[in-house]
Amino acid sequence: MSKYVALFTKIHIHPLLWLFGGIAVITAHFKQLFLLFLIVLIHELGHAVAAAFFSWRIKQILLLPFGGVAEVEEHGNRPFHEELIVTLAGPVQHLWLMGIAFFLWKAGVMTDEGWSLFAHYNVALLFINLLPIWPLDGGKLLFLALTRYFPFSEAHKKMIILSFVALMLFFSSVLLLQPQQFDLWIMMIFLFISLWKEWRHRHYVMMRFLLERYYGKRGSYAKLRTIHVSEEETIIQVLQNFYRGQKHSIVVTKRNHERVTLDENELLHVFFSEKQSNEKLGNLVYI
């Protein structure tokens, strides 16, 4: 089976989409439900196809009423351009969808009502998914940008905090302008819960990042970054200064200014294989 055809076996529908489907059945909004499902499906398949092209390990494609989540087994150690392309591959689908719908409308195949409805859903979903809130595509782009300037762990924390700020601003806008929009309130509750879980699991996310560096694919790193530390710093403190997409050389300085250089794999080995996290570096290099 082709890896692209196999993507359809990974599609799952989130309970929220079933809820919206039930509401659509009760209120006879079948056309709206079909258009929503079609746009969301193509959006997520855009992410999934791009991920499959780069041979990412895809767990599932989860469809939501306002987008979806293509869950992968990659944890921040793939090349920057791959993560950027996979993230943008979803929003890009809205552009050609709008172009085809416009052509069909002009050709008389699509009615004025159908065009208006499709354009509304398409633009709304594109706008929502580009909000800088995790786990929306805008939040993923925010995280990707932050990892260019901050260590992975710090970038992840900043991303969650900024996402909470953006969500509060979005909440205020909805409360002020569209307080009657039931679907927007459901979406905000989902985003809040997702962010809260991401904050609670931030240490787990960091561990997955480090595990991937140690046990996973050893990708080619475009840059070597030197981390200068004292002998009093612990292993876990140093690991929290690791950047995505960069190879690290750790220079340990003793009080008498003597220096010892460690490769990042040495530190990762001590951390994972020897189960030492709070050991001071001085105890490792001056035994």
XYZ file of N, CA and C in Angstrom:
861
model
N 0.843 -1.203 0.000
C 0.000 0.000 0.000
C 0.874 1.248 0.000
N 0.559 2.211 -0.857
C 1.307 3.457 -0.914
C 1.206 4.187 0.416
N 2.309 4.846 0.796
C 2.291 5.558 2.078
C 1.288 6.701 2.072
N 0.945 7.195 0.873
C -0.041 8.277 0.788
C -1.461 7.728 0.907
N -1.714 6.565 0.282
C -3.034 5.938 0.406
C -3.271 5.501 1.853
N -2.192 5.048 2.520
C -2.299 4.578 3.907
C -2.725 5.690 4.858
N -2.572 6.942 4.437
C -2.959 8.066 5.296
C -4.448 8.028 5.633
N -5.258 7.515 4.705
C -6.707 7.488 4.935
C -7.080 6.532 6.069
N -6.227 5.553 6.340
C -6.500 4.618 7.440
C -6.207 5.248 8.796
N -5.550 6.392 8.787
C -5.186 7.058 10.036
C -6.149 8.186 10.411
N -7.193 8.354 9.612
C -8.151 9.434 9.857
C -9.105 9.052 10.984
N -9.228 9.946 11.963
C -10.156 9.751 13.080
C -10.953 11.043 13.273
N -12.179 10.894 13.684
C -13.060 12.053 13.890
C -13.172 12.341 15.378
N -12.838 13.564 15.766
C -12.911 13.976 17.170
C -14.378 14.042 17.606
N -14.662 13.709 18.863
C -16.052 13.781 19.361
C -16.714 15.135 19.115
N -15.933 16.218 19.113
C -16.516 17.530 18.861
C -17.128 17.613 17.467
N -16.476 16.970 16.489
C -17.024 16.988 15.130
C -18.296 16.150 15.057
N -18.335 15.035 15.808
C -19.570 14.259 15.887
C -20.686 15.094 16.514
N -20.322 15.907 17.532
C -21.309 16.777 18.176
C -21.878 17.778 17.178
N -20.991 18.413 16.407
C -21.448 19.371 15.400
C -22.267 18.668 14.320
N -21.884 17.413 14.021
C -22.649 16.655 13.039
C -24.059 16.382 13.537
N -24.180 16.045 14.815
C -25.499 15.812 15.392
C -26.357 17.070 15.367
N -25.734 18.200 15.681
C -26.466 19.475 15.638
C -26.926 19.777 14.213
N -26.036 19.470 13.236
C -26.377 19.710 11.827
C -27.561 18.845 11.399
N -27.593 17.602 11.879
C -28.703 16.707 11.540
C -30.005 17.226 12.136
N -29.958 17.647 13.395
C -31.157 18.136 14.081
C -31.691 19.406 13.414
N -30.775 20.286 12.992
C -31.174 21.579 12.412
C -31.213 21.559 10.891
N -30.955 20.366 10.300
C -31.002 20.201 8.837
C -29.980 21.068 8.107
N -28.798 21.225 8.692
C -27.729 21.978 8.029
C -26.715 20.998 7.405
N -27.226 20.133 6.514
C -26.376 19.095 5.917
C -25.305 19.698 5.006
N -25.696 20.710 4.242
C -24.746 21.311 3.298
C -23.582 21.948 4.043
N -23.894 22.662 5.123
C -22.845 23.292 5.913
C -21.902 22.251 6.507
N -22.470 21.144 7.006
C -21.648 20.082 7.593
C -20.743 19.454 6.544
N -21.277 19.207 5.360
C -20.476 18.594 4.295
C -19.319 19.503 3.892
N -19.590 20.791 3.705
C -18.535 21.728 3.320
C -17.471 21.833 4.402
N -17.914 21.891 5.649
C -16.984 21.982 6.772
C -16.085 20.749 6.826
N -16.708 19.575 6.698
C -15.943 18.328 6.756
C -14.950 18.251 5.600
N -15.377 18.644 4.410
C -14.510 18.583 3.227
C -13.289 19.477 3.387
N -13.504 20.702 3.839
C -12.396 21.656 3.990
C -11.417 21.183 5.065
N -11.956 20.731 6.189
C -11.101 20.248 7.282
C -10.290 19.037 6.837
N -10.938 18.103 6.132
C -10.256 16.895 5.670
C -9.101 17.245 4.731
N -9.348 18.099 3.754
C -8.296 18.467 2.796
C -7.171 19.225 3.498
N -7.530 20.078 4.444
C -6.519 20.807 5.223
C -5.570 19.841 5.922
N -6.133 18.875 6.637
C -5.296 17.936 7.394
C -4.537 16.978 6.485
N -5.132 16.599 5.365
C -4.414 15.753 4.416
C -3.220 16.502 3.832
N -3.335 17.825 3.738
C -2.193 18.625 3.283
C -1.013 18.456 4.219
N -1.272 18.561 5.536
C -0.205 18.320 6.528
C 0.343 16.900 6.394
N -0.575 15.936 6.322
C -0.179 14.530 6.345
C 0.628 14.143 5.113
N 0.224 14.612 3.939
C 0.960 14.293 2.707
C 2.367 14.875 2.757
N 2.485 16.107 3.246
C 3.810 16.728 3.368
C 4.670 15.953 4.356
N 4.074 15.537 5.467
C 4.813 14.765 6.468
C 5.248 13.412 5.893
N 4.359 12.759 5.146
C 4.695 11.469 4.536
C 5.799 11.635 3.497
N 5.787 12.740 2.782
C 6.820 13.007 1.775
C 8.205 13.033 2.415
N 8.291 13.579 3.625
C 9.569 13.641 4.340
C 9.802 12.407 5.221
N 8.924 11.396 5.053
C 9.039 10.129 5.797
C 8.885 10.316 7.298
N 8.025 11.240 7.698
C 7.701 11.380 9.107
C 6.803 10.209 9.522
N 6.837 9.888 10.795
C 5.996 8.821 11.332
C 4.670 9.423 11.804
N 3.599 9.119 11.117
C 2.286 9.713 11.395
C 1.457 8.776 12.258
N 1.010 9.270 13.410
C 0.198 8.464 14.321
C -1.261 8.459 13.891
N -1.850 9.634 13.739
C -3.242 9.724 13.337
C -3.541 11.114 12.797
N -4.637 11.192 12.048
C -5.126 12.476 11.539
C -6.470 12.706 12.208
N -6.498 13.633 13.148
C -7.694 13.870 13.957
C -8.448 15.077 13.413
N -9.710 14.867 13.023
C -10.523 15.935 12.438
C -11.378 16.609 13.502
N -11.311 17.949 13.521
C -12.085 18.778 14.450
C -13.008 19.692 13.654
N -13.998 20.308 14.297
C -14.899 21.198 13.563
C -14.197 22.422 12.974
N -13.110 22.862 13.575
C -12.443 24.080 13.131
C -11.034 23.797 12.625
N -10.778 22.567 12.243
C -9.448 22.202 11.757
C -9.171 20.765 12.126
N -7.976 20.514 12.575
C -7.625 19.159 12.963
C -6.197 19.104 13.450
N -5.748 17.907 13.742
C -4.387 17.702 14.220
C -3.823 16.469 13.537
N -2.726 16.654 12.813
C -2.006 15.519 12.244
C -0.908 15.163 13.243
N -1.139 14.139 14.060
C -0.192 13.774 15.113
C 0.944 12.943 14.532
N 2.171 13.368 14.828
C 3.354 12.690 14.295
C 4.276 12.281 15.441
N 5.224 11.410 15.113
C 6.172 10.917 16.111
C 7.482 11.706 16.097
N 7.497 12.821 15.395
C 8.703 13.649 15.354
C 8.613 14.660 16.498
N 9.746 14.926 17.136
C 9.705 15.738 18.350
C 10.725 16.881 18.324
N 10.651 17.679 17.264
C 11.475 18.881 17.222
C 12.884 18.691 16.746
N 13.193 17.547 16.126
C 14.558 17.317 15.668
C 14.672 17.145 14.154
N 13.597 17.411 13.451
C 13.676 17.383 12.001
C 14.165 18.733 11.505
N 14.731 18.792 10.290
C 15.223 20.077 9.757
C 14.143 21.151 9.776
N 14.585 22.389 9.977
C 13.655 23.510 10.094
C 12.750 23.611 8.870
N 13.318 23.445 7.662
C 12.520 23.608 6.443
C 11.439 22.545 6.341
N 11.710 21.327 6.846
C 10.690 20.277 6.827
C 9.511 20.655 7.720
N 9.806 21.099 8.929
C 8.726 21.459 9.864
C 7.927 22.648 9.341
N 8.613 23.585 8.687
C 7.916 24.750 8.130
C 6.979 24.321 7.006
N 7.467 23.464 6.109
C 6.654 23.019 4.977
C 5.464 22.201 5.460
N 5.688 21.293 6.400
C 4.592 20.456 6.918
C 3.532 21.327 7.599
N 3.959 22.340 8.325
C 3.010 23.226 9.018
C 2.210 24.070 8.032
N 2.884 24.585 7.011
C 2.207 25.447 6.034
C 1.379 24.663 5.024
N 1.640 23.359 4.926
C 0.937 22.544 3.930
C -0.565 22.494 4.177
N -1.000 22.728 5.418
C -2.427 22.773 5.716
C -3.076 24.055 5.219
N -2.608 25.231 5.693
C -3.203 26.489 5.247
C -3.151 26.707 3.738
N -2.118 26.184 3.076
C -1.986 26.369 1.621
C -3.179 25.745 0.885
N -3.753 24.679 1.428
C -4.872 24.009 0.755
C -6.062 24.947 0.578
N -6.212 25.891 1.488
C -7.348 26.814 1.401
C -7.256 27.714 0.177
N -6.053 27.976 -0.283
C -5.868 28.881 -1.422
C -6.381 28.249 -2.714
N -5.935 26.989 -2.988
C -6.401 26.371 -4.231
C -7.871 25.960 -4.139
N -8.339 25.649 -2.925
C -9.761 25.356 -2.761
C -10.610 26.574 -3.115
N -10.160 27.733 -2.669
C -10.885 28.970 -2.981
C -10.860 29.244 -4.477
N -9.695 28.982 -5.116
C -9.582 29.201 -6.555
C -10.511 28.299 -7.347
N -10.580 27.018 -6.995
C -11.463 26.081 -7.702
C -12.925 26.446 -7.494
N -13.283 26.790 -6.255
C -14.669 27.162 -5.956
C -15.064 28.424 -6.739
N -14.149 29.377 -6.831
C -14.430 30.610 -7.591
C -14.654 30.283 -9.065
N -13.821 29.400 -9.614
C -13.960 28.997 -11.020
C -15.308 28.311 -11.246
N -15.699 27.403 -10.347
C -16.977 26.703 -10.478
C -18.151 27.660 -10.381
N -17.999 28.662 -9.517
C -19.062 29.667 -9.365
C -19.207 30.491 -10.637
N -18.084 30.929 -11.176
C -18.107 31.719 -12.401
C -18.625 30.907 -13.579
N -18.359 29.594 -13.569
C -18.802 28.726 -14.658
C -20.268 28.337 -14.514
N -20.897 28.745 -13.412
C -22.304 28.443 -13.199
C -22.564 27.084 -12.588
N -21.491 26.356 -12.232
C -21.659 25.043 -11.611
C -22.063 25.184 -10.146
N -21.545 26.193 -9.478
C -21.855 26.453 -8.074
C -22.791 27.653 -7.966
N -23.816 27.539 -7.153
C -24.781 28.626 -6.976
C -24.167 29.773 -6.176
N -24.816 30.921 -6.205
C -24.358 32.061 -5.415
C -24.340 31.717 -3.929
N -25.376 31.000 -3.492
C -25.444 30.611 -2.081
C -24.309 29.648 -1.725
N -24.063 28.688 -2.619
C -23.001 27.715 -2.377
C -21.635 28.379 -2.324
N -21.390 29.306 -3.250
C -20.115 30.031 -3.279
C -19.935 30.865 -2.013
N -20.990 31.565 -1.616
C -20.914 32.410 -0.424
C -20.642 31.571 0.821
N -21.323 30.439 0.929
C -21.149 29.566 2.084
C -19.750 28.959 2.111
N -19.305 28.469 0.951
C -17.979 27.851 0.874
C -16.884 28.866 1.184
N -16.995 30.057 0.605
C -15.989 31.097 0.833
C -15.936 31.484 2.312
N -17.106 31.571 2.937
C -17.167 31.934 4.361
C -16.452 30.896 5.219
N -16.773 29.621 5.018
C -16.138 28.559 5.806
C -14.640 28.477 5.530
N -14.284 28.585 4.270
C -12.881 28.446 3.886
C -12.020 29.542 4.503
N -12.479 30.772 4.378
C -11.723 31.905 4.929
C -11.715 31.848 6.457
N -12.857 31.498 7.062
C -12.937 31.432 8.526
C -11.983 30.387 9.081
N -11.957 29.202 8.456
C -11.065 28.139 8.927
C -9.602 28.508 8.731
N -9.304 29.178 7.617
C -7.928 29.618 7.380
C -7.511 30.633 8.438
N -8.381 31.593 8.720
C -8.078 32.627 9.720
C -7.882 32.008 11.104
N -8.804 31.131 11.487
C -8.724 30.512 12.811
C -7.445 29.701 12.958
N -7.094 28.930 11.924
C -5.914 28.076 12.026
C -4.608 28.847 12.045
N -4.628 30.089 11.606
C -3.410 30.900 11.627
C -3.294 31.739 12.899
N -4.263 31.620 13.816
C -4.128 32.297 15.102
C -2.916 31.736 15.849
N -2.107 32.592 16.477
C -0.897 32.114 17.165
C -1.204 31.433 18.494
N -1.989 30.366 18.410
C -2.420 29.617 19.595
C -2.167 28.136 19.360
N -1.449 27.507 20.230
C -1.207 26.069 20.137
C -2.486 25.291 20.468
N -2.858 24.216 19.737
C -2.109 23.530 18.690
C -2.506 23.915 17.274
N -3.062 25.111 17.081
C -3.385 25.565 15.736
C -2.093 25.772 14.935
N -2.232 25.863 13.622
C -1.049 26.020 12.775
C -0.292 27.294 13.112
N -1.020 28.352 13.457
C -0.364 29.593 13.848
C 0.485 29.408 15.097
N 0.000 28.594 16.046
C 0.771 28.291 17.251
C 2.015 27.485 16.936
N 1.904 26.566 15.971
C 3.064 25.768 15.574
C 4.108 26.635 14.875
N 3.644 27.591 14.069
C 4.576 28.514 13.419
C 5.254 29.403 14.456
N 4.498 29.827 15.468
C 5.066 30.620 16.555
C 6.158 29.831 17.268
N 5.880 28.576 17.593
C 6.856 27.724 18.268
C 8.104 27.536 17.407
N 7.883 27.301 16.118
C 9.001 27.096 15.200
C 9.880 28.339 15.141
N 9.253 29.515 15.119
C 10.016 30.772 15.085
C 10.806 30.966 16.378
N 10.183 30.662 17.514
C 10.863 30.834 18.802
C 12.068 29.913 18.942
N 11.987 28.706 18.354
C 13.114 27.778 18.471
C 14.330 28.243 17.681
N 14.161 29.231 16.843
C 15.303 29.790 16.117
C 16.154 30.671 17.014
N 15.552 31.184 18.095
C 16.234 32.175 18.929
C 16.403 31.741 20.383
N 15.687 30.694 20.785
C 15.761 30.256 22.173
C 15.980 28.740 22.228
N 16.558 28.244 23.332
C 16.648 26.791 23.509
C 15.259 26.157 23.424
N 15.216 24.886 23.050
C 13.943 24.204 22.834
C 13.014 24.329 24.032
N 13.529 24.053 25.226
C 12.703 24.085 26.428
C 12.132 25.478 26.681
N 12.974 26.493 26.558
C 12.523 27.863 26.791
C 11.539 28.310 25.722
N 11.799 27.930 24.468
C 10.898 28.286 23.369
C 9.521 27.672 23.578
N 9.501 26.440 24.083
C 8.229 25.766 24.327
C 7.424 26.477 25.409
N 8.075 26.879 26.479
C 7.380 27.604 27.549
C 6.852 28.951 27.054
N 7.691 29.674 26.318
C 7.274 30.983 25.791
C 6.091 30.822 24.836
N 6.123 29.765 24.026
C 5.037 29.529 23.092
C 3.713 29.325 23.826
N 3.729 28.553 24.903
C 2.498 28.294 25.665
C 1.983 29.586 26.292
N 2.882 30.371 26.874
C 2.483 31.626 27.517
C 1.897 32.592 26.493
N 2.568 32.745 25.348
C 2.075 33.643 24.301
C 0.756 33.139 23.722
N 0.599 31.811 23.651
C -0.655 31.243 23.169
C -1.799 31.564 24.126
N -1.526 31.484 25.430
C -2.547 31.852 26.424
C -2.942 33.323 26.275
N -1.953 34.184 26.055
C -2.234 35.613 25.868
C -3.101 35.820 24.627
N -2.729 35.160 23.519
C -3.495 35.285 22.285
C -4.914 34.740 22.452
N -5.046 33.655 23.215
C -6.371 33.073 23.454
C -7.240 34.016 24.269
N -6.657 34.694 25.249
C -7.410 35.657 26.040
C -7.872 36.837 25.195
N -7.006 37.270 24.271
C -7.388 38.352 23.358
C -8.508 37.906 22.426
N -8.408 36.678 21.953
C -9.444 36.127 21.087
C -10.760 35.984 21.859
N -10.659 35.529 23.104
C -11.830 35.401 23.975
C -12.510 36.760 24.154
N -11.713 37.805 24.390
C -12.267 39.147 24.584
C -12.967 39.637 23.323
N -12.373 39.322 22.156
C -12.969 39.748 20.890
C -14.306 39.057 20.650
N -14.350 37.752 20.918
C -15.600 37.004 20.733
C -16.663 37.496 21.703
N -16.277 37.742 22.951
C -17.218 38.220 23.963
C -17.800 39.570 23.564
N -16.975 40.386 22.927
C -17.394 41.740 22.550
C -18.189 41.762 21.245
N -17.762 40.941 20.270
C -18.327 41.036 18.925
C -19.301 39.914 18.563
N -19.010 38.681 19.019
C -19.841 37.535 18.626
C -20.180 36.646 19.827
N -20.793 37.199 20.860
C -21.061 36.389 22.072
C -22.049 35.256 21.844
N -22.823 35.309 20.756
C -23.832 34.283 20.503
C -23.295 33.106 19.697
N -22.019 33.159 19.283
C -21.441 32.106 18.448
C -21.057 30.892 19.294
N -21.950 29.904 19.320
C -21.748 28.698 20.128
C -20.485 27.948 19.716
N -20.225 27.856 18.386
C -19.074 27.093 17.903
C -17.754 27.714 18.332
N -17.711 29.052 18.412
C -16.488 29.727 18.846
C -16.209 29.456 20.325
N -17.250 29.396 21.130
C -17.061 29.103 22.558
C -16.549 27.674 22.747
N -17.085 26.732 21.974
C -16.609 25.352 22.039
C -15.133 25.286 21.639
N -14.786 26.026 20.586
C -13.405 26.033 20.111
C -12.458 26.606 21.168
N -12.862 27.686 21.834
C -12.002 28.304 22.842
C -11.807 27.396 24.051
N -12.864 26.680 24.428
C -12.738 25.723 25.532
C -11.742 24.632 25.158
N -11.855 24.128 23.931
C -10.921 23.098 23.453
C -9.485 23.612 23.465
N -9.266 24.834 22.983
C -7.920 25.406 22.939
C -7.363 25.617 24.346
N -8.220 26.071 25.262
C -7.768 26.270 26.641
C -7.329 24.947 27.261
N -8.132 23.899 27.070
C -7.786 22.586 27.617
C -6.491 22.070 26.987
N -6.341 22.271 25.674
C -5.131 21.817 24.982
C -3.897 22.524 25.515
N -4.007 23.831 25.743
C -2.874 24.590 26.267
C -2.547 24.178 27.697
N -3.572 23.956 28.493
C -3.345 23.533 29.877
C -2.622 22.192 29.913
N -3.040 21.259 29.054
C -2.374 19.957 28.977
C -0.931 20.113 28.500
N -0.735 21.005 27.534
C 0.624 21.208 27.005
C 1.541 21.771 28.089
N 1.011 22.658 28.925
C 1.800 23.217 30.024
C 2.130 22.132 31.058
N 1.171 21.319 31.383
C 1.389 20.245 32.363
C 2.398 19.221 31.840
N 2.427 19.027 30.533
C 3.293 18.019 29.929
C 4.590 18.604 29.374
N 4.912 19.840 29.751
C 6.079 20.497 29.156
C 7.379 19.738 29.431
N 7.494 19.122 30.623
C 8.707 18.360 30.930
C 8.767 17.083 30.087
N 7.613 16.498 29.839
C 7.545 15.313 28.992
C 7.929 15.668 27.556
N 7.490 16.825 27.088
C 7.829 17.282 25.737
C 9.343 17.458 25.610
N 9.961 18.020 26.640
C 11.411 18.194 26.638
C 12.118 16.844 26.617
N 11.605 15.879 27.382
C 12.216 14.547 27.405
C 12.118 13.871 26.042
N 10.992 14.029 25.368
C 10.843 13.440 24.032
C 11.839 14.062 23.062
N 12.045 15.354 23.191
C 13.013 16.060 22.346
C 14.415 15.497 22.562
N 14.787 15.311 23.815
C 16.121 14.784 24.131
C 16.245 13.306 23.744
N 15.193 12.531 23.977
C 15.209 11.114 23.594
C 15.402 10.951 22.102
N 14.737 11.790 21.333
C 14.868 11.725 19.880
C 16.299 12.029 19.451
N 16.941 12.949 20.154
C 18.330 13.280 19.825
C 19.264 12.118 20.165
N 18.938 11.395 21.222
C 19.838 10.339 21.688
C 19.586 8.993 20.998
N 18.301 8.601 20.935
C 17.975 7.289 20.391
C 17.480 7.340 18.946
N 16.952 8.469 18.529
C 16.334 8.551 17.211
C 17.331 8.802 16.105
N 16.799 9.336 15.014
C 17.642 9.619 13.862
C 18.631 10.729 14.191
N 19.870 10.511 13.852
C 20.884 11.546 14.041
C 20.949 12.383 12.765
N 20.138 13.409 12.721
C 20.093 14.234 11.519
C 21.339 15.084 11.371
N 21.498 15.640 10.188
C 22.640 16.525 9.950
C 22.310 17.893 10.525
N 23.225 18.437 11.291
C 22.997 19.727 11.932
C 23.723 20.815 11.157
N 22.986 21.896 10.918
C 23.548 22.972 10.106
C 24.496 23.863 10.898
N 24.428 23.783 12.225
C 25.202 24.714 13.037
C 25.725 24.017 14.290
N 26.941 24.388 14.682
C 27.519 23.909 15.933
C 27.438 25.038 16.951
N 26.823 24.752 18.096
C 26.684 25.768 19.147
C 27.491 25.333 20.364
N 28.336 26.242 20.838
C 29.132 25.978 22.038
C 28.403 26.511 23.263
N 28.249 25.659 24.266
C 27.604 26.055 25.518
C 28.673 26.106 26.606
N 28.883 27.270 27.178
C 29.870 27.443 28.247
C 29.170 27.315 29.598
N 29.652 26.389 30.409
C 29.029 26.147 31.712
C 30.121 26.016 32.772
N 29.697 26.165 34.026
C 30.631 25.967 35.135
C 30.510 24.534 35.642
N 31.475 24.121 36.434
C 31.464 22.760 36.966
C 30.344 22.534 37.969
N 29.734 23.617 38.458
C 28.669 23.505 39.452
C 27.304 23.230 38.825
N 27.172 23.429 37.538
C 25.871 23.219 36.892
C 25.584 21.734 36.749
N 24.302 21.403 36.817
C 23.905 19.995 36.719
C 23.651 19.608 35.261
N 23.570 18.319 35.036
C 23.353 17.816 33.678
C 22.031 18.322 33.111
N 20.969 18.263 33.909
C 19.657 18.676 33.416
C 19.629 20.164 33.090
N 20.365 20.976 33.838
C 20.428 22.409 33.544
C 21.072 22.663 32.182
N 22.099 21.895 31.874
C 22.771 22.053 30.582
C 21.876 21.574 29.445
N 21.210 20.449 29.643
C 20.343 19.904 28.595
C 19.199 20.849 28.247
N 18.775 21.645 29.223
C 17.702 22.604 28.974
C 18.161 23.765 28.091
N 19.453 23.841 27.810
C 19.989 24.874 26.923
C 20.200 24.369 25.497
N 19.730 23.151 25.202
C 19.889 22.591 23.862
C 18.905 23.242 22.890
N 19.400 23.539 21.694
C 18.589 24.111 20.623
C 18.194 23.017 19.634
N 17.087 23.224 18.967
C 16.706 22.308 17.900
C 17.571 22.601 16.663
N 17.911 21.562 15.932
C 18.632 21.737 14.682
C 20.088 22.135 14.824
N 20.633 22.062 16.040
C 22.023 22.445 16.250
C 22.755 21.377 17.052
N 24.021 21.149 16.703
C 24.876 20.245 17.450
C 25.552 21.040 18.556
N 25.708 20.422 19.738
C 26.220 21.165 20.885
C 27.574 20.640 21.346
N 28.412 21.587 21.664
C 29.697 21.284 22.293
C 29.686 21.977 23.646
N 29.880 21.218 24.723
C 29.782 21.773 26.077
C 31.174 21.986 26.648
N 31.492 23.233 26.950
C 32.784 23.592 27.527
C 32.597 23.816 29.022
N 33.206 22.955 29.835
C 33.082 23.020 31.290
C 34.310 23.729 31.848
N 34.082 24.789 32.614
C 35.175 25.571 33.190
C 35.265 25.330 34.695
N 36.461 24.984 35.148
C 36.703 24.783 36.572
C 37.139 26.106 37.191
N 37.185 26.146 38.510
C 37.516 27.399 39.204
C 38.909 27.911 38.853
N 39.823 27.002 38.558
C 41.183 27.433 38.200
C 41.294 27.717 36.706
N 40.143 27.864 36.060
C 40.043 28.196 34.633
C 40.446 27.053 33.704
N 40.648 25.875 34.271
C 40.900 24.706 33.430
C 39.608 24.358 32.693
N 39.725 23.971 31.423
C 38.538 23.699 30.615
C 38.565 22.276 30.055
N 37.374 21.685 30.010
C 37.191 20.376 29.395
C 35.978 20.475 28.466
N 36.106 19.927 27.270
C 35.019 19.984 26.289
C 34.330 18.631 26.178
N 33.014 18.651 26.247
C 32.209 17.433 26.128
C 31.334 17.513 24.886
N 31.129 16.378 24.255
C 30.174 16.303 23.161
C 28.781 16.094 23.761
N 27.758 16.566 23.071
C 26.395 16.447 23.617
C 26.000 14.995 23.837
N 26.487 14.062 23.013
C 26.130 12.657 23.173
C 26.668 12.065 24.476
N 27.783 12.602 24.943
C 28.305 12.144 26.229
C 27.343 12.508 27.349
N 26.828 13.718 27.281
C 25.887 14.174 28.307
C 24.571 13.396 28.219
N 24.083 13.177 27.003
C 22.842 12.437 26.813
C 22.991 10.990 27.287
N 24.155 10.428 27.080
C 24.403 9.061 27.528
C 24.337 8.966 29.063
N 24.979 9.901 29.730
C 24.958 9.911 31.197
C 23.531 10.126 31.705
N 22.787 10.967 31.021
C 21.429 11.302 31.454
C 20.481 10.119 31.283
N 20.515 9.463 30.125
C 19.556 8.398 29.844
C 20.047 7.010 30.255
N 21.298 6.705 29.988
C 21.792 5.359 30.277
C 22.203 5.185 31.731
N 22.809 6.216 32.298
C 23.263 6.121 33.680
C 22.299 6.770 34.669
N 21.204 7.326 34.139
C 20.115 7.874 34.965
C 20.598 8.962 35.923
N 21.507 9.792 35.462
C 21.990 10.899 36.294
C 21.496 12.215 35.694
N 20.742 12.943 36.452
C 20.210 14.214 35.961
C 20.674 15.401 36.804
N 20.819 15.174 38.105
C 21.213 16.266 38.997
C 22.691 16.220 39.372
N 23.431 15.345 38.704
C 24.868 15.273 38.942
C 25.558 16.521 38.410
N 26.479 17.086 39.198
C 27.212 18.259 38.746
C 28.243 17.853 37.699
N 28.440 18.728 36.731
C 29.360 18.400 35.647
C 30.771 18.188 36.160
N 31.136 18.922 37.197
C 32.471 18.789 37.756
C 32.748 17.377 38.230
N 31.717 16.697 38.716
C 31.888 15.327 39.205
C 32.062 14.330 38.058
N 31.697 14.756 36.848
C 31.813 13.861 35.707
C 33.163 13.974 34.999
N 33.642 15.191 34.891
C 34.832 15.407 34.052
C 36.120 15.461 34.866
N 36.033 15.515 36.191
C 37.259 15.613 36.990
C 37.375 14.460 37.986
N 36.796 13.309 37.596
C 36.915 12.148 38.482
C 38.326 11.568 38.384
